[in-house]
């Protein structure tokens, strides 16, 4: 996964250099708003995923069109990634040497800055389809957790910022369509899979990753 993220970052840097050296045609920049439900889950290396949890993402999206059918797509969103899991020996609840299992619900919120390439079909009858691929960059701004051991509640919306890594990287794969509504305005609808590939916990004895599916809705102006 480290190799994948390195390749993606180098690819985007290479594109930036190419764009500066060969600014042949300006195909325009499009700015829009997005509001998106997310369906997140937690995948611990030692433990199990319990269920999917609903979250939400909202903010700005932008497409830098560098060819008729190709765009560099980014954004700035506030994204919630929630999920439930069962894990053993979890700080700050665990003490002692006897392994204990905890039922957890993660409630994490990030500022996300995606760096993706969007491949589009030719527009026909006011609509076009697209595929999207790239890197997700998340910066944690809120981390809370519910925790239980059997019937005992150990944490209720407990702040776990000190136990959560600040940076999260993910791989974005998605697709959908854009549909003209009036003038330059169009609506966007699609589906995105965001595969987190960095450990979200600061505990070196645990490896926990979070992922989500997003039903993308947006408006470009």
PDB file of C-alpha atoms in Angstrom:
ATOM      1  CA  UNK A   1       0.000   0.000   0.000  1.00  0.00           C
ATOM      2  CA  UNK A   2       2.916   2.372   0.691  1.00  0.00           C
ATOM      3  CA  UNK A   3       4.126   1.747  -2.856  1.00  0.00           C
ATOM      4  CA  UNK A   4       0.660   2.540  -4.239  1.00  0.00           C
ATOM      5  CA  UNK A   5       0.430   5.838  -2.363  1.00  0.00           C
ATOM      6  CA  UNK A   6       3.975   6.786  -3.460  1.00  0.00           C
ATOM      7  CA  UNK A   7       3.157   6.047  -7.103  1.00  0.00           C
ATOM      8  CA  UNK A   8      -0.049   8.098  -6.917  1.00  0.00           C
ATOM      9  CA  UNK A   9       1.659  11.079  -5.305  1.00  0.00           C
ATOM     10  CA  UNK A  10       4.467  11.019  -7.880  1.00  0.00           C
ATOM     11  CA  UNK A  11       1.890  10.757 -10.659  1.00  0.00           C
ATOM     12  CA  UNK A  12       0.050  13.864  -9.461  1.00  0.00           C
ATOM     13  CA  UNK A  13       3.320  15.780  -9.059  1.00  0.00           C
ATOM     14  CA  UNK A  14       4.342  14.756 -12.574  1.00  0.00           C
ATOM     15  CA  UNK A  15       1.015  15.948 -13.923  1.00  0.00           C
ATOM     16  CA  UNK A  16       1.493  19.314 -12.185  1.00  0.00           C
ATOM     17  CA  UNK A  17       4.920  19.755 -13.825  1.00  0.00           C
ATOM     18  CA  UNK A  18       3.506  18.749 -17.208  1.00  0.00           C
ATOM     19  CA  UNK A  19       0.626  21.232 -16.854  1.00  0.00           C
ATOM     20  CA  UNK A  20       3.036  24.063 -16.073  1.00  0.00           C
ATOM     21  CA  UNK A  21       5.326  23.287 -18.990  1.00  0.00           C
ATOM     22  CA  UNK A  22       2.569  22.590 -21.534  1.00  0.00           C
ATOM     23  CA  UNK A  23      -0.409  24.851 -20.794  1.00  0.00           C
ATOM     24  CA  UNK A  24      -1.802  24.197 -24.276  1.00  0.00           C
ATOM     25  CA  UNK A  25      -5.534  24.751 -23.885  1.00  0.00           C
ATOM     26  CA  UNK A  26      -7.580  25.917 -20.929  1.00  0.00           C
ATOM     27  CA  UNK A  27     -10.644  23.691 -20.699  1.00  0.00           C
ATOM     28  CA  UNK A  28     -11.918  25.449 -17.591  1.00  0.00           C
ATOM     29  CA  UNK A  29     -12.440  24.886 -13.908  1.00  0.00           C
ATOM     30  CA  UNK A  30     -15.731  23.836 -12.337  1.00  0.00           C
ATOM     31  CA  UNK A  31     -16.634  24.366  -8.698  1.00  0.00           C
ATOM     32  CA  UNK A  32     -19.508  22.684  -6.907  1.00  0.00           C
ATOM     33  CA  UNK A  33     -21.103  21.604  -3.653  1.00  0.00           C
ATOM     34  CA  UNK A  34     -21.597  18.054  -2.399  1.00  0.00           C
ATOM     35  CA  UNK A  35     -23.684  16.387   0.322  1.00  0.00           C
ATOM     36  CA  UNK A  36     -23.161  12.649   0.567  1.00  0.00           C
ATOM     37  CA  UNK A  37     -24.218   9.814   2.908  1.00  0.00           C
ATOM     38  CA  UNK A  38     -21.427   7.385   3.786  1.00  0.00           C
ATOM     39  CA  UNK A  39     -21.598   3.752   4.889  1.00  0.00           C
ATOM     40  CA  UNK A  40     -18.508   2.982   6.928  1.00  0.00           C
ATOM     41  CA  UNK A  41     -16.988  -0.047   8.585  1.00  0.00           C
ATOM     42  CA  UNK A  42     -13.971  -0.860  10.733  1.00  0.00           C
ATOM     43  CA  UNK A  43     -11.549  -3.656   9.840  1.00  0.00           C
ATOM     44  CA  UNK A  44      -9.164  -4.619  12.666  1.00  0.00           C
ATOM     45  CA  UNK A  45      -6.274  -6.976  11.914  1.00  0.00           C
ATOM     46  CA  UNK A  46      -6.960  -8.781  15.195  1.00  0.00           C
ATOM     47  CA  UNK A  47     -10.686  -8.778  15.858  1.00  0.00           C
ATOM     48  CA  UNK A  48     -13.772  -8.580  13.700  1.00  0.00           C
ATOM     49  CA  UNK A  49     -16.008  -6.129  11.895  1.00  0.00           C
ATOM     50  CA  UNK A  50     -19.439  -5.984  13.494  1.00  0.00           C
ATOM     51  CA  UNK A  51     -21.617  -3.806  11.286  1.00  0.00           C
ATOM     52  CA  UNK A  52     -21.789  -0.871   8.909  1.00  0.00           C
ATOM     53  CA  UNK A  53     -22.566   2.559  10.363  1.00  0.00           C
ATOM     54  CA  UNK A  54     -24.036   5.595   8.635  1.00  0.00           C
ATOM     55  CA  UNK A  55     -22.030   8.805   8.283  1.00  0.00           C
ATOM     56  CA  UNK A  56     -22.093  11.955   6.178  1.00  0.00           C
ATOM     57  CA  UNK A  57     -19.805  14.059   3.979  1.00  0.00           C
ATOM     58  CA  UNK A  58     -20.302  17.627   2.780  1.00  0.00           C
ATOM     59  CA  UNK A  59     -18.256  20.455   1.304  1.00  0.00           C
ATOM     60  CA  UNK A  60     -16.705  21.713  -1.936  1.00  0.00           C
ATOM     61  CA  UNK A  61     -15.728  19.785  -5.060  1.00  0.00           C
ATOM     62  CA  UNK A  62     -13.759  20.992  -8.051  1.00  0.00           C
ATOM     63  CA  UNK A  63     -12.768  19.720 -11.496  1.00  0.00           C
ATOM     64  CA  UNK A  64      -9.722  21.066 -13.361  1.00  0.00           C
ATOM     65  CA  UNK A  65     -10.391  20.060 -16.947  1.00  0.00           C
ATOM     66  CA  UNK A  66      -7.104  19.498 -18.802  1.00  0.00           C
ATOM     67  CA  UNK A  67      -8.618  17.782 -21.860  1.00  0.00           C
ATOM     68  CA  UNK A  68     -12.144  17.432 -23.264  1.00  0.00           C
ATOM     69  CA  UNK A  69     -12.742  14.127 -21.477  1.00  0.00           C
ATOM     70  CA  UNK A  70     -10.245  14.255 -18.601  1.00  0.00           C
ATOM     71  CA  UNK A  71     -10.216  16.159 -15.316  1.00  0.00           C
ATOM     72  CA  UNK A  72      -8.083  16.459 -12.223  1.00  0.00           C
ATOM     73  CA  UNK A  73     -10.745  16.264  -9.520  1.00  0.00           C
ATOM     74  CA  UNK A  74     -10.308  17.407  -5.926  1.00  0.00           C
ATOM     75  CA  UNK A  75     -12.338  18.885  -3.094  1.00  0.00           C
ATOM     76  CA  UNK A  76     -12.493  19.959   0.518  1.00  0.00           C
ATOM     77  CA  UNK A  77     -15.039  18.073   2.608  1.00  0.00           C
ATOM     78  CA  UNK A  78     -15.920  17.243   6.184  1.00  0.00           C
ATOM     79  CA  UNK A  79     -16.380  13.462   6.221  1.00  0.00           C
ATOM     80  CA  UNK A  80     -17.641  11.174   8.980  1.00  0.00           C
ATOM     81  CA  UNK A  81     -16.431   7.563   8.926  1.00  0.00           C
ATOM     82  CA  UNK A  82     -18.233   5.464  11.528  1.00  0.00           C
ATOM     83  CA  UNK A  83     -18.190   1.753  12.191  1.00  0.00           C
ATOM     84  CA  UNK A  84     -18.430  -1.038  14.778  1.00  0.00           C
ATOM     85  CA  UNK A  85     -15.934  -3.717  15.712  1.00  0.00           C
ATOM     86  CA  UNK A  86     -14.877  -6.171  18.407  1.00  0.00           C
ATOM     87  CA  UNK A  87     -11.225  -5.904  19.453  1.00  0.00           C
ATOM     88  CA  UNK A  88      -9.006  -7.135  22.288  1.00  0.00           C
ATOM     89  CA  UNK A  89      -6.889  -5.161  24.743  1.00  0.00           C
ATOM     90  CA  UNK A  90      -7.962  -1.704  23.604  1.00  0.00           C
ATOM     91  CA  UNK A  91      -6.558   1.439  25.245  1.00  0.00           C
ATOM     92  CA  UNK A  92      -7.660   3.310  27.293  1.00  0.00           C
ATOM     93  CA  UNK A  93     -10.057   0.646  28.640  1.00  0.00           C
ATOM     94  CA  UNK A  94      -7.666  -2.263  29.098  1.00  0.00           C
ATOM     95  CA  UNK A  95      -5.186  -2.864  31.880  1.00  0.00           C
ATOM     96  CA  UNK A  96      -3.467  -6.017  33.042  1.00  0.00           C
ATOM     97  CA  UNK A  97      -2.193  -9.041  31.123  1.00  0.00           C
ATOM     98  CA  UNK A  98      -5.453 -10.974  30.631  1.00  0.00           C
ATOM     99  CA  UNK A  99      -6.891 -10.524  27.105  1.00  0.00           C
ATOM    100  CA  UNK A 100     -10.330  -8.885  27.132  1.00  0.00           C
ATOM    101  CA  UNK A 101     -12.632  -8.283  24.157  1.00  0.00           C
ATOM    102  CA  UNK A 102     -14.398  -4.933  23.736  1.00  0.00           C
ATOM    103  CA  UNK A 103     -17.336  -4.001  21.534  1.00  0.00           C
ATOM    104  CA  UNK A 104     -16.510  -0.642  19.988  1.00  0.00           C
ATOM    105  CA  UNK A 105     -18.226   1.996  17.904  1.00  0.00           C
ATOM    106  CA  UNK A 106     -15.904   4.454  16.188  1.00  0.00           C
ATOM    107  CA  UNK A 107     -17.162   7.963  15.365  1.00  0.00           C
ATOM    108  CA  UNK A 108     -14.417   9.665  13.372  1.00  0.00           C
ATOM    109  CA  UNK A 109     -14.499  12.911  11.426  1.00  0.00           C
ATOM    110  CA  UNK A 110     -11.934  14.090   8.886  1.00  0.00           C
ATOM    111  CA  UNK A 111     -11.166  17.009   6.632  1.00  0.00           C
ATOM    112  CA  UNK A 112     -10.700  15.211   3.315  1.00  0.00           C
ATOM    113  CA  UNK A 113      -8.752  16.429   0.293  1.00  0.00           C
ATOM    114  CA  UNK A 114      -9.029  13.887  -2.550  1.00  0.00           C
ATOM    115  CA  UNK A 115      -6.551  13.883  -5.444  1.00  0.00           C
ATOM    116  CA  UNK A 116      -8.118  11.980  -8.321  1.00  0.00           C
ATOM    117  CA  UNK A 117      -8.290  11.690 -12.074  1.00  0.00           C
ATOM    118  CA  UNK A 118     -11.753  11.638 -13.644  1.00  0.00           C
ATOM    119  CA  UNK A 119     -12.277  10.054 -17.066  1.00  0.00           C
ATOM    120  CA  UNK A 120     -15.450  11.189 -18.841  1.00  0.00           C
ATOM    121  CA  UNK A 121     -17.441  10.103 -21.857  1.00  0.00           C
ATOM    122  CA  UNK A 122     -18.509  12.560 -24.539  1.00  0.00           C
ATOM    123  CA  UNK A 123     -21.608  14.533 -23.576  1.00  0.00           C
ATOM    124  CA  UNK A 124     -24.828  13.363 -25.257  1.00  0.00           C
ATOM    125  CA  UNK A 125     -28.322  14.756 -24.624  1.00  0.00           C
ATOM    126  CA  UNK A 126     -27.009  16.804 -21.684  1.00  0.00           C
ATOM    127  CA  UNK A 127     -25.440  13.885 -19.829  1.00  0.00           C
ATOM    128  CA  UNK A 128     -22.089  12.125 -19.576  1.00  0.00           C
ATOM    129  CA  UNK A 129     -20.641   9.246 -17.535  1.00  0.00           C
ATOM    130  CA  UNK A 130     -17.369   9.152 -15.665  1.00  0.00           C
ATOM    131  CA  UNK A 131     -14.949   6.896 -13.838  1.00  0.00           C
ATOM    132  CA  UNK A 132     -12.707   8.162 -11.036  1.00  0.00           C
ATOM    133  CA  UNK A 133      -9.485   6.930  -9.426  1.00  0.00           C
ATOM    134  CA  UNK A 134      -6.993   8.430  -7.003  1.00  0.00           C
ATOM    135  CA  UNK A 135      -5.792   9.096  -3.476  1.00  0.00           C
ATOM    136  CA  UNK A 136      -7.794  10.231  -0.442  1.00  0.00           C
ATOM    137  CA  UNK A 137      -6.070  12.415   2.171  1.00  0.00           C
ATOM    138  CA  UNK A 138      -7.862  12.695   5.514  1.00  0.00           C
ATOM    139  CA  UNK A 139      -6.922  14.849   8.523  1.00  0.00           C
ATOM    140  CA  UNK A 140      -8.669  13.898  11.737  1.00  0.00           C
ATOM    141  CA  UNK A 141     -10.615  16.670  13.488  1.00  0.00           C
ATOM    142  CA  UNK A 142     -12.791  14.574  15.819  1.00  0.00           C
ATOM    143  CA  UNK A 143     -12.483  11.077  17.271  1.00  0.00           C
ATOM    144  CA  UNK A 144     -15.031   9.600  19.678  1.00  0.00           C
ATOM    145  CA  UNK A 145     -15.931   6.085  20.711  1.00  0.00           C
ATOM    146  CA  UNK A 146     -18.504   3.991  22.521  1.00  0.00           C
ATOM    147  CA  UNK A 147     -17.097   0.930  24.282  1.00  0.00           C
ATOM    148  CA  UNK A 148     -18.657  -2.044  26.060  1.00  0.00           C
ATOM    149  CA  UNK A 149     -17.416  -5.174  27.736  1.00  0.00           C
ATOM    150  CA  UNK A 150     -20.393  -7.484  27.875  1.00  0.00           C
ATOM    151  CA  UNK A 151     -23.177  -5.504  29.511  1.00  0.00           C
ATOM    152  CA  UNK A 152     -20.794  -2.974  31.084  1.00  0.00           C
ATOM    153  CA  UNK A 153     -20.445   0.430  29.405  1.00  0.00           C
ATOM    154  CA  UNK A 154     -16.837   1.631  29.563  1.00  0.00           C
ATOM    155  CA  UNK A 155     -17.078   4.575  27.195  1.00  0.00           C
ATOM    156  CA  UNK A 156     -19.991   6.700  26.002  1.00  0.00           C
ATOM    157  CA  UNK A 157     -18.986   9.149  23.284  1.00  0.00           C
ATOM    158  CA  UNK A 158     -15.500   9.106  24.809  1.00  0.00           C
ATOM    159  CA  UNK A 159     -12.916  11.363  23.169  1.00  0.00           C
ATOM    160  CA  UNK A 160     -10.088   9.209  21.752  1.00  0.00           C
ATOM    161  CA  UNK A 161      -8.082  11.835  19.853  1.00  0.00           C
ATOM    162  CA  UNK A 162      -4.865  10.801  21.643  1.00  0.00           C
ATOM    163  CA  UNK A 163      -5.368   7.216  20.439  1.00  0.00           C
ATOM    164  CA  UNK A 164      -6.212   8.139  16.821  1.00  0.00           C
ATOM    165  CA  UNK A 165      -3.730   9.026  14.094  1.00  0.00           C
ATOM    166  CA  UNK A 166      -4.051  12.482  12.573  1.00  0.00           C
ATOM    167  CA  UNK A 167      -3.504  11.415   8.940  1.00  0.00           C
ATOM    168  CA  UNK A 168      -5.483   8.819   7.025  1.00  0.00           C
ATOM    169  CA  UNK A 169      -4.783   7.755   3.437  1.00  0.00           C
ATOM    170  CA  UNK A 170      -7.177   5.878   1.209  1.00  0.00           C
ATOM    171  CA  UNK A 171      -7.613   4.623  -2.328  1.00  0.00           C
ATOM    172  CA  UNK A 172     -10.606   6.066  -4.218  1.00  0.00           C
ATOM    173  CA  UNK A 173     -12.443   4.147  -6.942  1.00  0.00           C
ATOM    174  CA  UNK A 174     -15.783   5.380  -8.226  1.00  0.00           C
ATOM    175  CA  UNK A 175     -18.066   6.265 -11.074  1.00  0.00           C
ATOM    176  CA  UNK A 176     -21.312   7.986 -11.935  1.00  0.00           C
ATOM    177  CA  UNK A 177     -22.889  10.567 -14.184  1.00  0.00           C
ATOM    178  CA  UNK A 178     -23.290  14.319 -14.681  1.00  0.00           C
ATOM    179  CA  UNK A 179     -26.579  15.739 -15.928  1.00  0.00           C
ATOM    180  CA  UNK A 180     -27.140  19.278 -17.226  1.00  0.00           C
ATOM    181  CA  UNK A 181     -29.974  21.213 -15.590  1.00  0.00           C
ATOM    182  CA  UNK A 182     -29.648  24.824 -16.867  1.00  0.00           C
ATOM    183  CA  UNK A 183     -26.890  26.958 -18.325  1.00  0.00           C
ATOM    184  CA  UNK A 184     -23.527  25.768 -17.005  1.00  0.00           C
ATOM    185  CA  UNK A 185     -25.088  24.057 -13.975  1.00  0.00           C
ATOM    186  CA  UNK A 186     -25.227  20.286 -13.713  1.00  0.00           C
ATOM    187  CA  UNK A 187     -25.931  17.697 -11.050  1.00  0.00           C
ATOM    188  CA  UNK A 188     -23.668  14.796 -10.179  1.00  0.00           C
ATOM    189  CA  UNK A 189     -24.679  11.356  -8.918  1.00  0.00           C
ATOM    190  CA  UNK A 190     -22.430   8.381  -8.382  1.00  0.00           C
ATOM    191  CA  UNK A 191     -20.891   5.775  -6.103  1.00  0.00           C
ATOM    192  CA  UNK A 192     -17.419   5.854  -4.515  1.00  0.00           C
ATOM    193  CA  UNK A 193     -15.467   3.214  -2.612  1.00  0.00           C
ATOM    194  CA  UNK A 194     -12.834   4.656  -0.263  1.00  0.00           C
ATOM    195  CA  UNK A 195     -10.380   1.968   0.887  1.00  0.00           C
ATOM    196  CA  UNK A 196      -8.352   3.156   3.873  1.00  0.00           C
ATOM    197  CA  UNK A 197      -4.831   1.700   3.887  1.00  0.00           C
ATOM    198  CA  UNK A 198      -3.237   3.383   6.908  1.00  0.00           C
ATOM    199  CA  UNK A 199      -3.604   2.376  10.548  1.00  0.00           C
ATOM    200  CA  UNK A 200      -6.046   4.740  12.272  1.00  0.00           C
ATOM    201  CA  UNK A 201      -4.850   3.993  15.817  1.00  0.00           C
ATOM    202  CA  UNK A 202      -1.650   5.148  17.515  1.00  0.00           C
ATOM    203  CA  UNK A 203      -1.418   1.843  19.423  1.00  0.00           C
ATOM    204  CA  UNK A 204       1.562   0.029  17.874  1.00  0.00           C
ATOM    205  CA  UNK A 205       0.216  -3.349  18.981  1.00  0.00           C
ATOM    206  CA  UNK A 206      -2.973  -2.933  16.905  1.00  0.00           C
ATOM    207  CA  UNK A 207      -3.675  -2.393  13.217  1.00  0.00           C
ATOM    208  CA  UNK A 208      -7.135  -0.956  12.532  1.00  0.00           C
ATOM    209  CA  UNK A 209      -8.353   0.482   9.231  1.00  0.00           C
ATOM    210  CA  UNK A 210     -11.595   2.115   8.192  1.00  0.00           C
ATOM    211  CA  UNK A 211     -13.361   2.084   4.839  1.00  0.00           C
ATOM    212  CA  UNK A 212     -16.557   3.518   3.409  1.00  0.00           C
ATOM    213  CA  UNK A 213     -18.936   3.589   0.487  1.00  0.00           C
ATOM    214  CA  UNK A 214     -20.365   6.972  -0.493  1.00  0.00           C
ATOM    215  CA  UNK A 215     -23.483   7.748  -2.501  1.00  0.00           C
ATOM    216  CA  UNK A 216     -22.240  10.873  -4.240  1.00  0.00           C
ATOM    217  CA  UNK A 217     -24.555  13.803  -4.858  1.00  0.00           C
ATOM    218  CA  UNK A 218     -23.403  17.239  -5.961  1.00  0.00           C
ATOM    219  CA  UNK A 219     -24.072  20.328  -8.009  1.00  0.00           C
ATOM    220  CA  UNK A 220     -21.563  21.994 -10.333  1.00  0.00           C
ATOM    221  CA  UNK A 221     -21.992  25.664 -11.209  1.00  0.00           C
TER     222      UNK A 221
END
